[in-house]
Amino acid sequence: MKRFKKVLTVLLAGVLTMSLWGCGSASKQTAEPAAEGKQDNAAESDKDLIVVGYAQVGAESDWRTANTKSFQTTFVEENGYKLIFDDAQQKQENQIKAIRNFIQQDVDYIVLAPVVETGWETVLGEAKEAGIPVILSDRMIDVSDDSLYTCWVGGNFIKEGEDAVAWLNDYLEKQGRGDEQINIVTLQGTIGSSAQVGRTKGVEDKMPEHKNWTMLDRQTGEFTQSKGQEVMESFLKSYDDIDVVIAENDNMAFGAIDAIKAAGKVPGKDIIIVSFDAVKAAFEAMIAGDMNVSVECNPLHGPELLKLFRNLKKENP
Ligand code: GYE
């Protein structure tokens, strides 16, 4: 599929700078097309399929599982794709290895959902050198050379943090607690990941508008239920007057709910639970009254990328 790859490489840089998906800046450059005569390895046995290597974060949360499923059910043979999936178990070094493997297999595209934002220059430089476009999915990277990636499809995490604060303010007002001293703890996601950085920032930026709110503590629960529970247990031991937990994803909120119940308190009443993602189990927790709100973050990126690839192909059959 090298011909399509070359055409799309150029188009992604041009067309996507204008798209809704946060695709590149005006100064974005194209990745070099693949060298002529290069061996097709991964693509060899599937000549007509477009080969996509997906370097996924891991399987730490329900959101992540839904995101993986979205790719696995979209990039299938009947849609013209072959997906090579790699689960990095939340480790950047595993993602770097996966990307190097994809380069060796000479895939048509690399999709990267980066664990953290920094430290990508070397390996993405290698992908660029090999002429393989890199599309960022979910989280962003922090690199000075933005020609190292072609496009980004993901959420607005700062806005999600701000929305959580707006909801909390509204809720407290309605409960007649608008002027009360409110003590908050935060279960942060993986430190240095866009979802953590953005959600923390969105909340932090709005805190000064609420003089009666205090952030007692913040610690990472690594986006997992078990770590969320563990950190919440330690918060409950350290502070006896927690009014609100902000969990930077639903799975950590589920862990916090368990810890609160085990401590003899009522989640959703004694302690307000604010969360992010809005996975199915979060709705169940809200219906049960254990969770108060979950700010939506859509994990279904597969069809968005497919649409993108197809539109570009239509223009250049
Ligand atoms: O909120 C969390 C997952 O990056 C938006 O990662 C994603 C976050 C999501 O582990 O559940």
Short mmCIF file of C-alpha atoms and ligand atoms in Angstrom, two decimals:
data_model
loop_
_atom_site.label_atom_id
_atom_site.label_comp_id
_atom_site.label_asym_id
_atom_site.label_seq_id
_atom_site.Cartn_x
_atom_site.Cartn_y
_atom_site.Cartn_z
CA MET A 1 0.00 0.00 0.00
CA LYS A 2 2.98 2.24 -0.47
CA ARG A 3 1.44 4.41 -3.16
CA PHE A 4 -1.49 5.32 -0.94
CA LYS A 5 0.92 5.89 1.87
CA LYS A 6 2.91 8.46 -0.09
CA VAL A 7 -0.17 10.33 -1.26
CA LEU A 8 -1.71 10.30 2.19
CA THR A 9 1.48 11.40 3.84
CA VAL A 10 1.41 14.60 1.85
CA LEU A 11 -2.35 15.08 2.25
CA LEU A 12 -2.43 14.49 5.96
CA ALA A 13 -0.05 17.35 6.41
CA GLY A 14 -2.02 19.70 4.19
CA VAL A 15 -5.66 18.84 4.71
CA LEU A 16 -5.53 17.89 8.36
CA THR A 17 -4.05 21.15 9.50
CA MET A 18 -7.57 22.48 8.89
CA SER A 19 -9.51 19.61 10.43
CA LEU A 20 -11.44 19.50 13.69
CA TRP A 21 -9.16 16.95 15.23
CA GLY A 22 -6.32 19.12 16.39
CA CYS A 23 -4.28 18.11 13.42
CA GLY A 24 -1.02 19.90 13.31
CA SER A 25 -0.06 23.52 13.15
CA ALA A 26 0.20 25.67 10.04
CA SER A 27 3.93 25.04 9.98
CA LYS A 28 3.62 21.27 9.94
CA GLN A 29 5.82 19.52 7.43
CA THR A 30 5.32 16.22 5.71
CA ALA A 31 7.07 13.05 6.71
CA GLU A 32 9.38 11.80 3.96
CA PRO A 33 7.85 9.22 1.68
CA ALA A 34 9.16 5.67 2.04
CA ALA A 35 12.34 4.93 0.13
CA GLU A 36 11.78 3.26 -3.22
CA GLY A 37 12.50 -0.44 -3.37
CA LYS A 38 12.04 -0.86 0.36
CA GLN A 39 10.98 -4.32 1.41
CA ASP A 40 7.31 -4.68 2.34
CA ASN A 41 7.36 -6.99 5.32
CA ALA A 42 4.11 -6.70 7.26
CA ALA A 43 2.29 -5.69 4.10
CA GLU A 44 3.82 -8.43 1.96
CA SER A 45 1.22 -11.11 2.57
CA ASP A 46 -1.64 -8.59 2.60
CA LYS A 47 -0.79 -6.57 -0.48
CA ASP A 48 -4.09 -4.75 -0.68
CA LEU A 49 -4.45 -4.00 2.99
CA ILE A 50 -3.30 -0.82 4.67
CA VAL A 51 -1.17 -1.85 7.63
CA VAL A 52 -1.54 0.16 10.85
CA GLY A 53 0.65 -0.40 13.90
CA TYR A 54 -1.12 0.76 17.06
CA ALA A 55 1.05 1.45 20.11
CA GLN A 56 -1.60 1.40 22.83
CA VAL A 57 -1.02 2.57 26.43
CA GLY A 58 -2.22 -0.60 28.16
CA ALA A 59 -5.42 -2.01 29.61
CA GLU A 60 -5.59 0.06 32.79
CA SER A 61 -9.21 1.20 32.59
CA ASP A 62 -12.65 0.62 31.08
CA TRP A 63 -12.03 3.66 28.85
CA ARG A 64 -8.86 2.04 27.52
CA THR A 65 -10.62 -1.26 26.86
CA ALA A 66 -13.31 0.56 24.88
CA ASN A 67 -10.65 2.45 22.94
CA THR A 68 -8.82 -0.76 22.05
CA LYS A 69 -12.07 -2.40 20.97
CA SER A 70 -12.87 0.59 18.81
CA PHE A 71 -9.60 0.12 16.89
CA GLN A 72 -9.88 -3.67 16.73
CA THR A 73 -13.39 -3.59 15.32
CA THR A 74 -12.69 -0.74 12.87
CA PHE A 75 -9.33 -1.57 11.33
CA VAL A 76 -10.42 -4.95 9.98
CA GLU A 77 -9.89 -6.68 6.66
CA GLU A 78 -13.34 -5.86 5.27
CA ASN A 79 -12.53 -2.18 5.75
CA GLY A 80 -9.20 -2.68 3.95
CA TYR A 81 -6.93 -2.67 6.98
CA LYS A 82 -4.65 -4.88 8.95
CA LEU A 83 -4.09 -3.77 12.55
CA ILE A 84 -0.96 -4.71 14.45
CA PHE A 85 -1.81 -4.05 18.09
CA ASP A 86 0.67 -3.59 20.92
CA ASP A 87 -0.25 -3.22 24.61
CA ALA A 88 2.57 -1.35 26.39
CA GLN A 89 1.37 -2.06 29.92
CA GLN A 90 1.59 1.64 30.74
CA LYS A 91 5.35 1.74 30.08
CA GLN A 92 6.89 4.23 27.68
CA GLU A 93 9.89 1.97 27.03
CA ASN A 94 7.50 -0.71 25.75
CA GLN A 95 5.89 1.79 23.40
CA ILE A 96 9.30 2.80 22.06
CA LYS A 97 10.07 -0.88 21.40
CA ALA A 98 6.71 -1.33 19.68
CA ILE A 99 7.32 1.66 17.41
CA ARG A 100 10.75 0.27 16.46
CA ASN A 101 9.07 -3.04 15.62
CA PHE A 102 6.50 -1.28 13.47
CA ILE A 103 9.29 0.53 11.63
CA GLN A 104 11.05 -2.79 11.03
CA GLN A 105 7.84 -4.29 9.70
CA ASP A 106 7.49 -1.27 7.44
CA VAL A 107 3.85 -0.59 8.34
CA ASP A 108 1.92 2.07 6.42
CA TYR A 109 0.97 4.06 9.53
CA ILE A 110 1.89 4.18 13.16
CA VAL A 111 -0.83 5.23 15.60
CA LEU A 112 0.55 6.19 19.01
CA ALA A 113 -1.47 6.75 22.20
CA PRO A 114 1.44 8.06 24.26
CA VAL A 115 1.71 7.04 27.93
CA VAL A 116 3.39 10.35 28.76
CA GLU A 117 4.01 13.56 26.83
CA THR A 118 7.81 13.80 26.87
CA GLY A 119 10.71 11.71 25.55
CA TRP A 120 9.54 10.92 22.01
CA GLU A 121 12.07 12.77 19.84
CA THR A 122 14.46 9.90 19.08
CA VAL A 123 12.01 7.17 18.18
CA LEU A 124 9.67 9.45 16.24
CA GLY A 125 12.72 10.76 14.41
CA GLU A 126 13.37 7.15 13.37
CA ALA A 127 9.79 6.79 12.11
CA LYS A 128 10.12 10.02 10.15
CA GLU A 129 13.41 8.83 8.68
CA ALA A 130 11.65 5.62 7.57
CA GLY A 131 8.87 7.67 5.94
CA ILE A 132 6.11 6.31 8.15
CA PRO A 133 3.51 8.87 9.25
CA VAL A 134 2.74 8.89 12.97
CA ILE A 135 -0.80 9.72 14.05
CA LEU A 136 -1.30 10.53 17.73
CA SER A 137 -4.43 9.16 19.33
CA ASP A 138 -5.97 10.11 22.69
CA ARG A 139 -3.04 11.88 24.39
CA MET A 140 -0.61 14.44 23.03
CA ILE A 141 3.19 14.66 23.04
CA ASP A 142 5.41 17.56 23.97
CA VAL A 143 8.07 17.93 21.26
CA SER A 144 9.62 21.06 19.82
CA ASP A 145 9.67 19.60 16.28
CA ASP A 146 6.05 19.16 15.29
CA SER A 147 6.98 17.47 12.02
CA LEU A 148 7.53 14.34 14.14
CA TYR A 149 3.80 13.60 13.99
CA THR A 150 1.20 14.17 11.32
CA CYS A 151 -2.03 14.52 13.22
CA TRP A 152 -3.69 14.16 16.63
CA VAL A 153 -7.17 12.80 17.46
CA GLY A 154 -8.05 13.22 21.13
CA GLY A 155 -9.95 14.94 23.92
CA ASN A 156 -9.79 18.43 25.43
CA PHE A 157 -8.62 17.49 28.91
CA ILE A 158 -8.28 21.03 30.28
CA LYS A 159 -11.89 21.72 29.32
CA GLU A 160 -12.94 18.49 31.06
CA GLY A 161 -11.27 19.70 34.28
CA GLU A 162 -12.98 23.08 34.00
CA ASP A 163 -16.34 21.40 33.37
CA ALA A 164 -15.89 19.28 36.51
CA VAL A 165 -15.38 22.43 38.60
CA ALA A 166 -18.39 24.15 37.01
CA TRP A 167 -20.54 21.11 37.84
CA LEU A 168 -19.27 20.98 41.43
CA ASN A 169 -19.97 24.67 41.97
CA ASP A 170 -23.48 24.26 40.63
CA TYR A 171 -24.15 21.17 42.73
CA LEU A 172 -22.92 22.78 45.96
CA GLU A 173 -25.05 25.87 45.29
CA LYS A 174 -28.13 23.70 44.77
CA GLN A 175 -27.39 21.83 48.00
CA GLY A 176 -27.20 25.16 49.84
CA ARG A 177 -23.49 24.58 50.50
CA GLY A 178 -22.18 27.39 48.30
CA ASP A 179 -20.50 29.23 51.17
CA GLU A 180 -19.37 26.21 53.19
CA GLN A 181 -15.71 25.27 53.63
CA ILE A 182 -15.19 22.47 51.08
CA ASN A 183 -12.21 20.11 51.38
CA ILE A 184 -11.15 18.30 48.22
CA VAL A 185 -8.70 15.50 47.44
CA THR A 186 -7.63 14.48 43.95
CA LEU A 187 -6.71 11.06 42.61
CA GLN A 188 -4.51 11.93 39.66
CA GLY A 189 -3.90 9.85 36.57
CA THR A 190 -0.50 8.73 35.32
CA ILE A 191 1.76 11.69 36.06
CA GLY A 192 2.93 13.35 32.84
CA SER A 193 0.13 11.97 30.66
CA SER A 194 -2.00 14.53 28.81
CA ALA A 195 -5.16 13.30 30.52
CA GLN A 196 -3.59 13.92 33.96
CA VAL A 197 -1.85 17.17 33.02
CA GLY A 198 -4.97 18.65 31.40
CA ARG A 199 -7.55 17.56 33.96
CA THR A 200 -5.35 18.71 36.87
CA LYS A 201 -4.74 22.04 35.14
CA GLY A 202 -8.43 22.57 34.31
CA VAL A 203 -9.34 22.12 37.98
CA GLU A 204 -6.37 24.10 39.30
CA ASP A 205 -7.02 27.07 37.02
CA LYS A 206 -10.57 27.39 38.37
CA MET A 207 -9.82 26.80 42.08
CA PRO A 208 -8.99 30.48 42.87
CA GLU A 209 -12.56 31.40 41.89
CA HIS A 210 -13.77 29.38 44.87
CA LYS A 211 -12.14 30.87 47.95
CA ASN A 212 -13.94 28.49 50.31
CA TRP A 213 -12.53 25.40 48.53
CA THR A 214 -9.27 23.80 49.71
CA MET A 215 -7.30 21.15 47.85
CA LEU A 216 -6.09 19.03 50.77
CA ASP A 217 -4.00 16.60 48.76
CA ARG A 218 -3.26 15.19 45.33
CA GLN A 219 -1.68 11.84 44.52
CA THR A 220 -1.53 9.56 41.55
CA GLY A 221 -3.69 6.45 41.38
CA GLU A 222 -2.19 5.56 37.98
CA PHE A 223 -5.66 5.45 36.37
CA THR A 224 -6.32 2.03 37.96
CA GLN A 225 -9.04 0.92 40.35
CA SER A 226 -6.68 -0.84 42.78
CA LYS A 227 -4.29 2.11 43.09
CA GLY A 228 -7.24 4.51 43.34
CA GLN A 229 -8.57 2.50 46.26
CA GLU A 230 -5.16 2.33 47.95
CA VAL A 231 -4.57 6.09 47.69
CA MET A 232 -8.10 6.87 48.87
CA GLU A 233 -7.59 4.63 51.91
CA SER A 234 -4.53 6.65 52.84
CA PHE A 235 -6.36 9.96 52.27
CA LEU A 236 -9.14 8.80 54.59
CA LYS A 237 -6.58 7.98 57.26
CA SER A 238 -4.86 11.36 56.91
CA TYR A 239 -7.91 13.64 56.66
CA ASP A 240 -11.13 13.27 58.60
CA ASP A 241 -13.08 15.98 56.79
CA ILE A 242 -13.00 15.20 53.07
CA ASP A 243 -16.03 16.66 51.25
CA VAL A 244 -15.14 15.88 47.64
CA VAL A 245 -13.00 13.39 45.73
CA ILE A 246 -11.96 14.34 42.22
CA ALA A 247 -10.85 11.12 40.50
CA GLU A 248 -9.19 11.73 37.15
CA ASN A 249 -10.90 8.64 35.73
CA ASP A 250 -13.82 6.38 36.53
CA ASN A 251 -11.79 3.34 37.55
CA MET A 252 -9.97 5.27 40.27
CA ALA A 253 -13.38 6.60 41.38
CA PHE A 254 -14.63 3.00 41.69
CA GLY A 255 -11.63 2.25 43.92
CA ALA A 256 -12.33 5.38 45.98
CA ILE A 257 -15.98 4.37 46.40
CA ASP A 258 -14.89 1.00 47.80
CA ALA A 259 -12.45 2.68 50.19
CA ILE A 260 -15.10 5.14 51.40
CA LYS A 261 -17.62 2.35 52.02
CA ALA A 262 -14.98 0.33 53.89
CA ALA A 263 -14.33 3.37 56.10
CA GLY A 264 -18.02 3.44 57.05
CA LYS A 265 -18.93 6.53 55.03
CA VAL A 266 -21.48 6.93 52.25
CA PRO A 267 -20.03 7.77 48.82
CA GLY A 268 -22.15 10.22 46.87
CA LYS A 269 -23.52 11.72 50.13
CA ASP A 270 -20.87 12.06 52.84
CA ILE A 271 -18.25 12.47 50.16
CA ILE A 272 -19.09 13.83 46.69
CA ILE A 273 -17.51 11.82 43.87
CA VAL A 274 -16.47 13.73 40.73
CA SER A 275 -14.99 11.65 37.94
CA PHE A 276 -14.03 11.56 34.26
CA ASP A 277 -14.67 9.23 31.28
CA ALA A 278 -18.38 8.32 31.77
CA VAL A 279 -17.99 4.60 31.04
CA LYS A 280 -21.00 2.27 31.41
CA ALA A 281 -20.11 1.25 34.97
CA ALA A 282 -19.98 4.94 35.93
CA PHE A 283 -23.61 5.34 34.88
CA GLU A 284 -24.45 2.31 37.00
CA ALA A 285 -22.62 3.89 39.95
CA MET A 286 -24.49 7.17 39.39
CA ILE A 287 -27.83 5.33 39.24
CA ALA A 288 -26.89 3.56 42.49
CA GLY A 289 -26.10 6.97 44.01
CA ASP A 290 -22.44 6.13 44.68
CA MET A 291 -21.03 8.56 42.12
CA ASN A 292 -22.25 12.11 41.56
CA VAL A 293 -20.90 13.02 38.14
CA SER A 294 -18.57 11.79 35.40
CA VAL A 295 -17.36 14.22 32.74
CA GLU A 296 -17.60 12.55 29.33
CA CYS A 297 -14.52 11.63 27.34
CA ASN A 298 -15.19 9.64 24.18
CA PRO A 299 -12.87 6.63 23.57
CA LEU A 300 -14.29 5.66 20.17
CA HIS A 301 -11.45 6.95 18.03
CA GLY A 302 -11.32 4.09 15.51
CA PRO A 303 -14.18 5.27 13.26
CA GLU A 304 -12.85 8.85 13.34
CA LEU A 305 -9.49 7.73 12.02
CA LEU A 306 -11.13 5.46 9.46
CA LYS A 307 -13.24 8.35 8.17
CA LEU A 308 -10.15 10.44 7.93
CA PHE A 309 -8.18 7.83 6.00
CA ARG A 310 -11.13 7.14 3.67
CA ASN A 311 -11.81 10.77 2.84
CA LEU A 312 -8.22 11.24 1.89
CA LYS A 313 -8.19 8.08 -0.20
CA LYS A 314 -11.38 9.14 -2.00
CA GLU A 315 -9.64 12.30 -3.09
CA ASN A 316 -6.66 10.27 -4.30
CA PRO A 317 -7.89 6.85 -5.38
O1 GYE B 1 -9.42 8.89 31.12
C1 GYE B 1 -8.36 6.85 31.48
C2 GYE B 1 -7.36 6.13 30.70
O2 GYE B 1 -6.08 9.12 28.18
C3 GYE B 1 -8.34 9.83 28.19
O3 GYE B 1 -6.61 7.14 30.06
C4 GYE B 1 -7.37 8.75 28.49
C5 GYE B 1 -7.40 8.29 29.95
C6 GYE B 1 -8.75 7.88 30.49
O4 GYE B 1 -6.64 5.23 31.39
O5 GYE B 1 -9.41 6.07 31.94
#
